[in-house]
mmCIF file of C-alpha atoms in Angstrom:
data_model
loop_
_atom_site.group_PDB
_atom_site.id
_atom_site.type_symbol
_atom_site.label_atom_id
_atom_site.label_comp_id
_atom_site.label_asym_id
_atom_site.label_seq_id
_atom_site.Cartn_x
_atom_site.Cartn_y
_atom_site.Cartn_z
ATOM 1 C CA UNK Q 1 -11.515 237.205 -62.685
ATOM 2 C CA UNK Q 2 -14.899 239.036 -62.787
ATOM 3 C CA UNK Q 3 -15.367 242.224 -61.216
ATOM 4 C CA UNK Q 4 -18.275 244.048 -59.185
ATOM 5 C CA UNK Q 5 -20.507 245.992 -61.417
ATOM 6 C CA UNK Q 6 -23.448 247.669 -60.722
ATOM 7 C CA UNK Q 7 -25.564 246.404 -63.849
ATOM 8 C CA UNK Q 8 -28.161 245.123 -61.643
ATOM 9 C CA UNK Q 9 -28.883 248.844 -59.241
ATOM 10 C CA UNK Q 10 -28.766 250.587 -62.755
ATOM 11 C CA UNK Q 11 -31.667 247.731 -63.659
ATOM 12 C CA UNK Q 12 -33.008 248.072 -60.633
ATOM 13 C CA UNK Q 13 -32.842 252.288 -60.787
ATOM 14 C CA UNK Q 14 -34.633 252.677 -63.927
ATOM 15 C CA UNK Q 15 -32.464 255.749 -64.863
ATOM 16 C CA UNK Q 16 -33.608 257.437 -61.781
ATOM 17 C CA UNK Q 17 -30.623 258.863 -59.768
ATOM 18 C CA UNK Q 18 -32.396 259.214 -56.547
ATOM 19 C CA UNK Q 19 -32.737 255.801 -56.227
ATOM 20 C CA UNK Q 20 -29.440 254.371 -57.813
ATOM 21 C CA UNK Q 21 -27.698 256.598 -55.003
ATOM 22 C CA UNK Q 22 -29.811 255.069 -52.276
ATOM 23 C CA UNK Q 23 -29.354 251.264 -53.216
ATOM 24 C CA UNK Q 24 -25.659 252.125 -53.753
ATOM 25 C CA UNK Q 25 -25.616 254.358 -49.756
ATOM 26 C CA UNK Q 26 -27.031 251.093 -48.503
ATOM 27 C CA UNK Q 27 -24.499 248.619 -50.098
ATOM 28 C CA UNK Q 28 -21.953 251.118 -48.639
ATOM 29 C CA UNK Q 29 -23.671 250.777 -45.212
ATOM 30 C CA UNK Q 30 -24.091 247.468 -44.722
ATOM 31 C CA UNK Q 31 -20.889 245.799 -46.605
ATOM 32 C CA UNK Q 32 -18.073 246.741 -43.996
ATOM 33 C CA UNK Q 33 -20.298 245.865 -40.675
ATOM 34 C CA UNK Q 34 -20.901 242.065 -42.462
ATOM 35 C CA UNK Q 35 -17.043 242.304 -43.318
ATOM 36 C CA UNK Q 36 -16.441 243.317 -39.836
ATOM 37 C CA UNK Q 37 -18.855 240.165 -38.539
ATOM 38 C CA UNK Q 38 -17.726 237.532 -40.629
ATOM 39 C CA UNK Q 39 -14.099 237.876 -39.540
ATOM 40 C CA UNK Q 40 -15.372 238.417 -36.096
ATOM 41 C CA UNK Q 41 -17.192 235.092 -36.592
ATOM 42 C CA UNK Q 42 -14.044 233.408 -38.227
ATOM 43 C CA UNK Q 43 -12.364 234.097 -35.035
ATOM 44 C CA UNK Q 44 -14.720 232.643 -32.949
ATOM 45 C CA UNK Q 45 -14.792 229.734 -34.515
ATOM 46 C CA UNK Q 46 -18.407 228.859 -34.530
ATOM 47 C CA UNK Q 47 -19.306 226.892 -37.773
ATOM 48 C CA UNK Q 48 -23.159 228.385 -37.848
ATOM 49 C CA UNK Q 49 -22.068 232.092 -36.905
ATOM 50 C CA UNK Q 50 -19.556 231.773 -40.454
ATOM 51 C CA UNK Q 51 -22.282 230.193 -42.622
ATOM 52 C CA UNK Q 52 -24.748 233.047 -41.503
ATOM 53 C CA UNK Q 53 -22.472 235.575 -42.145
ATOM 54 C CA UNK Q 54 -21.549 234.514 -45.648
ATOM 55 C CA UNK Q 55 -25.022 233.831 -46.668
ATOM 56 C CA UNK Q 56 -25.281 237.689 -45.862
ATOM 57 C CA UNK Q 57 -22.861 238.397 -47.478
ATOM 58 C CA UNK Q 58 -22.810 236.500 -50.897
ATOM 59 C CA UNK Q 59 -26.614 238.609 -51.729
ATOM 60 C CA UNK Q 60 -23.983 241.367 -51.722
ATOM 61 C CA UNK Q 61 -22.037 239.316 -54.499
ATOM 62 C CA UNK Q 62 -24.971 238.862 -56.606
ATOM 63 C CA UNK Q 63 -26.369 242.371 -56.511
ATOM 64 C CA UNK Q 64 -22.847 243.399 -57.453
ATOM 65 C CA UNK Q 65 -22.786 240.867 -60.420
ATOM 66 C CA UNK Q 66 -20.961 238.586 -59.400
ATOM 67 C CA UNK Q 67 -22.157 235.608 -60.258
ATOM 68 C CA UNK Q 68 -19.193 233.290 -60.082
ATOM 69 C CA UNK Q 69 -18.186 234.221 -56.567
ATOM 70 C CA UNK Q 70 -21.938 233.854 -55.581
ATOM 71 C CA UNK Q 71 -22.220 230.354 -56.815
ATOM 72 C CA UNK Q 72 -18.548 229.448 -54.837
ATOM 73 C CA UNK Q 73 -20.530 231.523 -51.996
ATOM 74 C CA UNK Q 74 -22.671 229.016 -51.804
ATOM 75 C CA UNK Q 75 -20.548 226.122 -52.039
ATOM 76 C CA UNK Q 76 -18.166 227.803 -49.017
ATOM 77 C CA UNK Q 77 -21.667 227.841 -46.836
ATOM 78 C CA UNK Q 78 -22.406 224.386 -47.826
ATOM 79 C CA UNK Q 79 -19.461 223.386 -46.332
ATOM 80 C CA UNK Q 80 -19.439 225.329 -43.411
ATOM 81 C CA UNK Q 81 -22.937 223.812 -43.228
ATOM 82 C CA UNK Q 82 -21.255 219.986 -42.772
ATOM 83 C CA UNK Q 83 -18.523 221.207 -40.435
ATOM 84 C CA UNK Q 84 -15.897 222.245 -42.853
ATOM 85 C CA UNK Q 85 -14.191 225.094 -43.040
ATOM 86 C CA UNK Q 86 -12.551 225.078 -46.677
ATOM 87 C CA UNK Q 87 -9.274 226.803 -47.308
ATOM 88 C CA UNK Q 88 -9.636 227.430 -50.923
ATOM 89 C CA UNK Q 89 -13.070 228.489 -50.545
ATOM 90 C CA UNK Q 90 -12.543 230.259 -47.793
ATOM 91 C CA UNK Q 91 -9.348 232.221 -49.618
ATOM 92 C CA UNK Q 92 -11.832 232.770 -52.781
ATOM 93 C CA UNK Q 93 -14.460 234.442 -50.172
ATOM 94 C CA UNK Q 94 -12.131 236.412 -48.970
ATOM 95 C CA UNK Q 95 -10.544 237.655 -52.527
ATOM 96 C CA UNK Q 96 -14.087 238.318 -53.719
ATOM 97 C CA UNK Q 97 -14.596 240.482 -50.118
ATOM 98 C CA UNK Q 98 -11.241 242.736 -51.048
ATOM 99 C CA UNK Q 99 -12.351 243.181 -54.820
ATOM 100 C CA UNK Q 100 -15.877 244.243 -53.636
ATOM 101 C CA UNK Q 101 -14.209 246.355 -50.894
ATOM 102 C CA UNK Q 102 -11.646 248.342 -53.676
ATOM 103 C CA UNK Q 103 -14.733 248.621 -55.968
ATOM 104 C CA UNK Q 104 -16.755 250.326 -53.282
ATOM 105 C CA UNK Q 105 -14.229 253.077 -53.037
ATOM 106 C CA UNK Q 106 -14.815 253.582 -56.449
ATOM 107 C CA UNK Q 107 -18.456 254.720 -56.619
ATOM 108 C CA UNK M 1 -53.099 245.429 -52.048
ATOM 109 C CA UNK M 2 -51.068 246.402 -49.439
ATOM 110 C CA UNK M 3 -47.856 244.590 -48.444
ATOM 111 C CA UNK M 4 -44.902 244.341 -45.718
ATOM 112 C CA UNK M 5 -41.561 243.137 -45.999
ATOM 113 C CA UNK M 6 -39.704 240.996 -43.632
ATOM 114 C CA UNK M 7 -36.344 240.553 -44.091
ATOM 115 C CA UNK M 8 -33.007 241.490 -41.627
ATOM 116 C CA UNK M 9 -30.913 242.693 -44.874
ATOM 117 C CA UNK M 10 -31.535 246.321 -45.116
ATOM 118 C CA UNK M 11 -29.876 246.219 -48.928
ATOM 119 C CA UNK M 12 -33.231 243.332 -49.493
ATOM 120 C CA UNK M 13 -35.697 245.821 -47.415
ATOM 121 C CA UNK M 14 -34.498 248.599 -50.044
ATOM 122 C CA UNK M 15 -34.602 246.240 -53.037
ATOM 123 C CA UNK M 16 -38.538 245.096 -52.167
ATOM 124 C CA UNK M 17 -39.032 248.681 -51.796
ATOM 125 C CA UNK M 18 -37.682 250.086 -54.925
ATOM 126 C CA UNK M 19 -39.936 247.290 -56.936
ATOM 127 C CA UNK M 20 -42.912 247.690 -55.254
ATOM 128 C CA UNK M 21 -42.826 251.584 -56.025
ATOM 129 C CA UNK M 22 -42.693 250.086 -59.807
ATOM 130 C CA UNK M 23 -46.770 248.835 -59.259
ATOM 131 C CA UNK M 24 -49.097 251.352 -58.718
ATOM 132 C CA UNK M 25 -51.914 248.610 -57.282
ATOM 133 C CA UNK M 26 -49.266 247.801 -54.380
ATOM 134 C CA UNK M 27 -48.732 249.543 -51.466
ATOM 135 C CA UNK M 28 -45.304 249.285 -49.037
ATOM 136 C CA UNK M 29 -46.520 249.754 -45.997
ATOM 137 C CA UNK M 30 -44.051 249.018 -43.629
ATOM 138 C CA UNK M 31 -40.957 246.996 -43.338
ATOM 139 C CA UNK M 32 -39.203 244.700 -40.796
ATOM 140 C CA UNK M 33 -35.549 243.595 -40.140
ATOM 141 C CA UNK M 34 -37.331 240.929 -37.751
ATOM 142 C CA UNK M 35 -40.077 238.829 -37.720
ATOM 143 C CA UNK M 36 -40.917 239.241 -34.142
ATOM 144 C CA UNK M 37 -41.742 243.467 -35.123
ATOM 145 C CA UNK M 38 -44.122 242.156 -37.103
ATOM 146 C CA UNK M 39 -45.772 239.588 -35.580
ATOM 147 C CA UNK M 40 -46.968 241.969 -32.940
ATOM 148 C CA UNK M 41 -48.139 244.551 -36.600
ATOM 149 C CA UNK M 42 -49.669 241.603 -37.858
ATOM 150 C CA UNK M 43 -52.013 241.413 -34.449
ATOM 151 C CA UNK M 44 -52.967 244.652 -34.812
ATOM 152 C CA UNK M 45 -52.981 245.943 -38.730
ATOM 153 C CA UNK M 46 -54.303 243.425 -41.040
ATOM 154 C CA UNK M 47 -52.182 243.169 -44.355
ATOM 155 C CA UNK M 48 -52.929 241.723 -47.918
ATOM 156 C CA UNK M 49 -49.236 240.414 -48.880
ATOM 157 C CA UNK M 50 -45.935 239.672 -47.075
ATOM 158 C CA UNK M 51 -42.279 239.494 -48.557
ATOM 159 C CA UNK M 52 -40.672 236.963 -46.365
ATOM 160 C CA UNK M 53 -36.995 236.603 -46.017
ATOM 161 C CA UNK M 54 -36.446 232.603 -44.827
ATOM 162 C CA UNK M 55 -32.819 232.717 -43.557
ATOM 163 C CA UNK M 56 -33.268 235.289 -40.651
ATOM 164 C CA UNK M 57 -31.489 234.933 -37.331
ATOM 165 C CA UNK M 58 -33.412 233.690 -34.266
ATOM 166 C CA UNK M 59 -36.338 233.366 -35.994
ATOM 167 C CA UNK M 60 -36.714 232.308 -39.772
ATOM 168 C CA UNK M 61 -39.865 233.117 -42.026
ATOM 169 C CA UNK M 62 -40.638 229.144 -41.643
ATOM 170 C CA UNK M 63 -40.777 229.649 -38.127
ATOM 171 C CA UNK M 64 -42.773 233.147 -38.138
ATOM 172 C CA UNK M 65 -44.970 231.461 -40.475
ATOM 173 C CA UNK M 66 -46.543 228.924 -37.966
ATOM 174 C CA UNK M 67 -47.032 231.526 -35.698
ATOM 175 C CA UNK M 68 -49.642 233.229 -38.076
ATOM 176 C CA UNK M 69 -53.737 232.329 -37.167
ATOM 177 C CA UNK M 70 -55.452 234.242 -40.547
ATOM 178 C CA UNK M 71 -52.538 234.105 -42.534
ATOM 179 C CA UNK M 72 -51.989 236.663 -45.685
ATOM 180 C CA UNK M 73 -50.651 235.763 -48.710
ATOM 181 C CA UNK M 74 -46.965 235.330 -48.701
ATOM 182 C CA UNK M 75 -44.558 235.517 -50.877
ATOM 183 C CA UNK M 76 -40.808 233.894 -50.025
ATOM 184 C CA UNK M 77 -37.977 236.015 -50.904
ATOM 185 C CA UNK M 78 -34.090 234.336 -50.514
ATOM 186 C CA UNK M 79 -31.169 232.865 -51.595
ATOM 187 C CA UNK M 80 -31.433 229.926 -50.914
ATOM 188 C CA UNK M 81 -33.226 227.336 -53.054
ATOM 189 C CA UNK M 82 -33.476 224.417 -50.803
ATOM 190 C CA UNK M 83 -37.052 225.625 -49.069
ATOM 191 C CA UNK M 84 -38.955 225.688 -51.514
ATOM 192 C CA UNK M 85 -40.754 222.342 -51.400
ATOM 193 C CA UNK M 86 -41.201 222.888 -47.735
ATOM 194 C CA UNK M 87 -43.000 226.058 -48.538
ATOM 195 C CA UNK M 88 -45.291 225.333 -50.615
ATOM 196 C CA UNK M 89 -46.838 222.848 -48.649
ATOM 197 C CA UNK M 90 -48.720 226.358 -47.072
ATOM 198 C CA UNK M 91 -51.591 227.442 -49.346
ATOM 199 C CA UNK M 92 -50.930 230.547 -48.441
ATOM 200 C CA UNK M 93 -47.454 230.615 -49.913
ATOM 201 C CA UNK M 94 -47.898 232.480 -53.444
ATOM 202 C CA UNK M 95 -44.388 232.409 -54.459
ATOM 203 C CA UNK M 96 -40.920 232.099 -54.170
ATOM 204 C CA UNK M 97 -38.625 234.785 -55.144
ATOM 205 C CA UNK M 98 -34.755 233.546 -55.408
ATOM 206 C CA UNK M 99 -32.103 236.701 -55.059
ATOM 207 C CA UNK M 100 -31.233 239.000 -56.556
ATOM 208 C CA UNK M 101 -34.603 240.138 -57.725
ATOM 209 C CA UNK M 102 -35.741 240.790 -60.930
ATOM 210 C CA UNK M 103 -38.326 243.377 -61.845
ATOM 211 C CA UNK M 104 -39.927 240.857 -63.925
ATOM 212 C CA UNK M 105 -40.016 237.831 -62.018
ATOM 213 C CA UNK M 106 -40.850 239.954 -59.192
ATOM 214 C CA UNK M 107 -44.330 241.673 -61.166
ATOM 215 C CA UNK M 108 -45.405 237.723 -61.876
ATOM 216 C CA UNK M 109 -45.475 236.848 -58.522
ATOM 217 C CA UNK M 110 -47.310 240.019 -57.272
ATOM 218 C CA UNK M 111 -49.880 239.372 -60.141
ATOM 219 C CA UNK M 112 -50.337 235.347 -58.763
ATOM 220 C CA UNK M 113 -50.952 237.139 -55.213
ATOM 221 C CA UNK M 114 -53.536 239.591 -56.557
ATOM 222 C CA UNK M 115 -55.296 236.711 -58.785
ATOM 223 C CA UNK M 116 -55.334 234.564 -55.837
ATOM 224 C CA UNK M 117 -56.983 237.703 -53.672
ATOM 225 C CA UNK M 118 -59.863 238.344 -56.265
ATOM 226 C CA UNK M 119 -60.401 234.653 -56.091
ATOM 227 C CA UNK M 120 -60.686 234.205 -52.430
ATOM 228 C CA UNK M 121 -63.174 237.594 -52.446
ATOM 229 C CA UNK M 122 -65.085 236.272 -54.860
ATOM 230 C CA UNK M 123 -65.435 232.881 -53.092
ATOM 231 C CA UNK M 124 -65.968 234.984 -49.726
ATOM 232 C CA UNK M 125 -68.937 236.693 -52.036
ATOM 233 C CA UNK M 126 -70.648 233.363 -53.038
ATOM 234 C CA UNK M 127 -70.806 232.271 -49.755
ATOM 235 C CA UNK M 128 -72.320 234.990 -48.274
ATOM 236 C CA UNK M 129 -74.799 234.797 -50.762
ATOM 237 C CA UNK M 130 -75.651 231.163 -50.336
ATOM 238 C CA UNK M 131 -76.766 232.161 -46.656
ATOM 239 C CA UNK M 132 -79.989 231.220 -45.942
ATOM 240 C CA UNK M 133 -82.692 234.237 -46.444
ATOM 241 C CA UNK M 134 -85.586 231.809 -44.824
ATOM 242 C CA UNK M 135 -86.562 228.852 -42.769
ATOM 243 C CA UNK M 136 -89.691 226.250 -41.995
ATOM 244 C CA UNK M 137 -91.073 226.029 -39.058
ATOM 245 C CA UNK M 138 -93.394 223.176 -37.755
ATOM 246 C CA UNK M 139 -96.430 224.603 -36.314
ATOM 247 C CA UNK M 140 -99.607 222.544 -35.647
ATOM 248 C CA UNK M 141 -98.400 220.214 -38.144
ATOM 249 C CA UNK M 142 -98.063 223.061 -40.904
ATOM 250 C CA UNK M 143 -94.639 223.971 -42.260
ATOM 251 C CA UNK M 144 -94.356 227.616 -41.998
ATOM 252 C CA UNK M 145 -91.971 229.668 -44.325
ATOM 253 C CA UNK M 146 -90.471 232.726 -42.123
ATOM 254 C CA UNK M 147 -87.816 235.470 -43.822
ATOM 255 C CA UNK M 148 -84.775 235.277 -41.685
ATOM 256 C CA UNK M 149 -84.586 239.483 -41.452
ATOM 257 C CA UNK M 150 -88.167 240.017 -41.169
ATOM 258 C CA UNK M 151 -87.424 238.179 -37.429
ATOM 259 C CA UNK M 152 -86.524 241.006 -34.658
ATOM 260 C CA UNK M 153 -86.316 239.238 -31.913
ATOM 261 C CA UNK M 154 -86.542 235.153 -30.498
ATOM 262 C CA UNK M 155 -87.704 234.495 -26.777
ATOM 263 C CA UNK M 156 -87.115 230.992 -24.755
ATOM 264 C CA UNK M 157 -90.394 230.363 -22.937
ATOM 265 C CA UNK M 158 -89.743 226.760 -21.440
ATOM 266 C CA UNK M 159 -90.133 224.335 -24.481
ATOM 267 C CA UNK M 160 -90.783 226.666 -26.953
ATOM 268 C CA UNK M 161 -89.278 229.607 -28.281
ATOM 269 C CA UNK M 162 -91.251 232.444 -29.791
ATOM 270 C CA UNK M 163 -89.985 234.195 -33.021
ATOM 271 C CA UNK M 164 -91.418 237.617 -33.397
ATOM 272 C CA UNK M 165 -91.619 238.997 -36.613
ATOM 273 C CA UNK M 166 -92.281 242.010 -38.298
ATOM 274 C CA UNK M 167 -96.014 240.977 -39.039
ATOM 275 C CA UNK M 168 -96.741 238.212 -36.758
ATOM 276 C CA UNK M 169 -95.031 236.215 -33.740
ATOM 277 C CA UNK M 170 -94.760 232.256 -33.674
ATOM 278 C CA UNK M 171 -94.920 229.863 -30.832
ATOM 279 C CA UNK M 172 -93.115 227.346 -31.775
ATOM 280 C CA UNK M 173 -91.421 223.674 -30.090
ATOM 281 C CA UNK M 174 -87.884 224.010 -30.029
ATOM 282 C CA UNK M 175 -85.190 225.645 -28.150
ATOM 283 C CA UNK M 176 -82.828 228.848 -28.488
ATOM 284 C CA UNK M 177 -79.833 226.386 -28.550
ATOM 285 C CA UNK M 178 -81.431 224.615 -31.832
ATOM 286 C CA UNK M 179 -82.779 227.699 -33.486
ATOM 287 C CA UNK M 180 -79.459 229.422 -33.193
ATOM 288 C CA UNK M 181 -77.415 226.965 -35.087
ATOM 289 C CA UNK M 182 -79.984 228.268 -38.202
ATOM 290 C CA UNK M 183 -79.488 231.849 -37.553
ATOM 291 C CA UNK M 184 -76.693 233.433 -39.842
ATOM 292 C CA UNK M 185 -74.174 235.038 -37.125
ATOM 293 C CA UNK M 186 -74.427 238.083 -39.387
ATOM 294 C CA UNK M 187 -77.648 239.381 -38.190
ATOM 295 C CA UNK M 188 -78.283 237.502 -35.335
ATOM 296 C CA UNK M 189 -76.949 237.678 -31.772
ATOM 297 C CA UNK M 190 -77.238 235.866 -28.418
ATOM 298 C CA UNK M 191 -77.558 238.200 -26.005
ATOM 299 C CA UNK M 192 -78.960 236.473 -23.108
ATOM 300 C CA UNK M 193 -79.428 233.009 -21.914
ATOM 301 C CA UNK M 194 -83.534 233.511 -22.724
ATOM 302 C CA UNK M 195 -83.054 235.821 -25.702
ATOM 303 C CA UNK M 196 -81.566 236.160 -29.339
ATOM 304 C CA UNK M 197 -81.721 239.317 -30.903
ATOM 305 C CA UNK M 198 -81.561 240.547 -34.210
ATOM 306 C CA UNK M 199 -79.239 243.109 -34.386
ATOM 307 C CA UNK M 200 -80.009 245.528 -37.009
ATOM 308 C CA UNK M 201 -83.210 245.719 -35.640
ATOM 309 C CA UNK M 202 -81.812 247.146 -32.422
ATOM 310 C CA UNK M 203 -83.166 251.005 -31.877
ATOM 311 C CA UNK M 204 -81.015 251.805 -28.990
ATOM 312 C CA UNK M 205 -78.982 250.459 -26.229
ATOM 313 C CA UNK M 206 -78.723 251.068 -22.607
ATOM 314 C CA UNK M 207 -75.946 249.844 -19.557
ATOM 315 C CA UNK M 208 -77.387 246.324 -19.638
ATOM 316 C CA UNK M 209 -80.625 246.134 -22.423
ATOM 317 C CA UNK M 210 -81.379 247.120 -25.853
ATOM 318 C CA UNK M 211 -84.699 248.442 -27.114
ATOM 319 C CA UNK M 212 -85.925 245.978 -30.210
ATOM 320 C CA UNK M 213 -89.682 247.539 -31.399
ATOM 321 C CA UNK M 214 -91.283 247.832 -28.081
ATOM 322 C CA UNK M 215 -88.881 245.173 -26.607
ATOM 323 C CA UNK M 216 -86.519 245.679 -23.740
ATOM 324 C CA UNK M 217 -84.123 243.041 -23.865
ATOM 325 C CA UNK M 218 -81.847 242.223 -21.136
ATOM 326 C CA UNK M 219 -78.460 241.876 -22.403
ATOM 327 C CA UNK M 220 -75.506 239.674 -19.806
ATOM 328 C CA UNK M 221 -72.467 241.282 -19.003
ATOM 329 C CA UNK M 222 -70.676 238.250 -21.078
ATOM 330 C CA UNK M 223 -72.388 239.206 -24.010
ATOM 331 C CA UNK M 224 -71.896 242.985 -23.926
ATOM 332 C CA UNK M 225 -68.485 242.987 -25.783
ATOM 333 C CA UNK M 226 -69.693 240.930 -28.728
ATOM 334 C CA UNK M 227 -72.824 243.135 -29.202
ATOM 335 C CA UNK M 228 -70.707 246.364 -29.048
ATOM 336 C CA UNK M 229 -68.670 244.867 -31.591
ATOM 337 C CA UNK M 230 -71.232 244.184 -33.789
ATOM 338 C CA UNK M 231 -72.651 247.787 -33.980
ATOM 339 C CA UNK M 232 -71.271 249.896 -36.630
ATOM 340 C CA UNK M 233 -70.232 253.086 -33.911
ATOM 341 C CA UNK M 234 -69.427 256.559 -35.269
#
C-alpha cells in the first residue's frame, strides 16, 4: 500500500524551511476539521454533503502523494455523485484517512 | 500583473501563494476562501488575473464567473477535470490548472495570461490611435477640414451648431445630437442640453459652469458627475 510522503511540499518548498513548515502547519490545520466533517456528513446521510467533503479531502491525498487513493477518491465521489454510497470505496477512503492521520503525527 | 486567488481550501490558497512568490512579474494581492469576498473586491479594486477554484460551496467559480461585467483574465484551478470544456467557452478563461500544482505547469499558464495582457494593450493602443484626429464639414457647399482638438467648445443655435475653434468659429447645419456621435468621448463632453465642451480645454470650473477661453458654459446638474470624473483632480 502506498504511503503519504511529502515529495510534493519539498517540490513545492524549494529547500526553503520557512515555507515547507507553513504548507505542512496548514495540512495539519485543515486535515482533522475535513475528517471531523466528512464523518459528520456520513452521519447525516446527505449524498452531496459526502461527495463535497471527499472532494476536499482527496487534494489532501494528492499533495501527500498519494496518487492511488486519489484516483479511488475520485471514483468514491463519482459514486456518491449517482446516489451510491460504496462500501469498498468507502472502507478504502477511510484506510487512506487513518494512514494520512498516523503520518501526520509523524512530521 | 497582479492576481487574486479564490478558492475555500486554505492548503490551495497557500499552494497559489507559495508559486506565485516563485515569479517576480506577479503580484498576490489578496486571497479569498469565497467568491462572494471577492465579488464585492472585484467592484472596487480592479485586478489583472484570478486563480479560480470551481468546486466551492454555495457558490462555484462557474457561477461567480457570470456575475463578472469587465472580466479579468482567469485562470481555473481544481480537481476536477470534467469543466473544462464548459470553461473555455469564456474568452477570458486563460487556463486550467488540474491539482496538485506543479511549478511548471503553473509558470505556462501565468505566461499565456501575461501574453494574452500585452495583446489586449496593444490592441487597446491601436485603437486609440485609429481615433479620428479631424472631420469635414459642409459649409456653403465647401467641405471644410477641422482638427478635432483644435475645437474648444460646440454651441446648438436652433438648426445649426457652431464649432469654435482655436483660430476661427463655424456655423454650420446640423445638430449637437449628430455632431456628438463624431466626437471621440475622450476629449469631448456633453455638458448641457445646448453645449458640448471640450474638456481639456476647460480653465476652471465653478458650482454649475466652466470657463472655456472667454466662455462660460452652463453645466446641468446631470452632467456634473461625469465632468468631475473626467478631470484629472490632485
Amino acid at each position: 500500500m502506498e504511503k503519504p510522503n511529502l515529495e510534493y511540499i519539498n517540490q513545492l518548498a524549494r529547500g526553503e524551511e520557512d515555507v515547507k513548515n507553513t504548507l505542512i502547519a496548514v495540512v495539519k490545520e485543515e486535515y482533522p476539521i475535513e475528517l471531523e466533517n466528512y464523518f459528520k456528513s456520513l452521519e447525516n446521510g446527505n449524498f452531496k454533503d459526502i461527495e463535497d467533503q471527499v472532494h476536499r479531502i482527496k487534494h489532501k491525498f494528492s499533495i501527500l502523494g498519494l496518487e492511488i487513493s486519489y484516483n479511488k477518491a475520485v471514483d468514491f465521489e463519482l459514486s456518491l455523485r449517482e446516489g451510491e454510497l460504496n462500501k469498498d470505496q468507502k472502507d478504502d477512503f477511510e484506510t487512506t484517512l487513518k494512514s494520512i492521520t498516523k503520518f501526520l503525527k509523524t512530521i | 500583473m497582479n492576481c487574486i486567488v479564490i478558492d475555500d481550501e486554505k492548503m490551495a490558497r497557500v499552494i497559489i501563494k507559495t508559486l506565485c512568490s516563485e515569479i517576480d512579474s506577479l503580484e498576490l494581492v489578496e486571497e479569498f476562501s469565497d467568491a462572494i469576498q471577492a465579488i464585492k473586491y472585484l467592484n472596487e479594486n480592479q485586478v489583472d488575473l484570478i486563480f479560480l477554484d470551481i468546486h466551492m460551496p454555495n457558490f462555484s467559480g462557474l457561477d461567480f464567473i457570470k456575475t463578472l461585467k469587465n472580466p479579468p483574465k482567469i485562470i481555473f484551478t481544481t480537481s476536477d477535470p470534467k469543466f473544462a470544456i464548459e470553461a473555455f467557452e469564456y474568452d477570458f478563461i486563460v487556463d486550467y490548472l488540474l491539482k496538485p500544482i506543479e511549478f511548471p505547469r503553473f509558470e505556462k499558464a501565468v505566461k499565456k495570461a501575461q501574453k494574452e495582457q500585452i495583446i489586449k494593450k496593444e490592441a487597446s493602443t491601436n485603437k486609440v490611435e485609429e481615433v479620428k484626429n479631424d472631420f469635414y464639414v459642409n459649409i456653403d457647399r465647401r467641405l471644410i477640414k477641422i482638427d478635432l482638438p483644435s475645437i474648444y467648445l460646440i454651441q446648438s443655435k436652433g438648426d445649426y451648431i457652431n464649432i469654435k475653434t482655436e483660430n476661427k468659429n463655424y456655423i454650420v447645419h446640423s445638430t449637437l445630437k449628430k455632431i456628438e456621435e463624431k466626437l471621440p468621448d475622450s476629449l469631448f463632453l456633453k455638458v448641457h442640453r445646448s453645449y458640448i465642451i471640450n474638456v481639456k480645454k476647460i480653465i476652471d470650473i465653478e458650482d454649475n459652469s466652466v470657463l472655456i477661453k472667454k466662455d462660460v458654459i452652463p453645466v446641468s446638474r446631470s452632467k456634473r458627475p461625469e465632468l468631475m470624473k473626467r478631470l484629472d483632480l490632485l
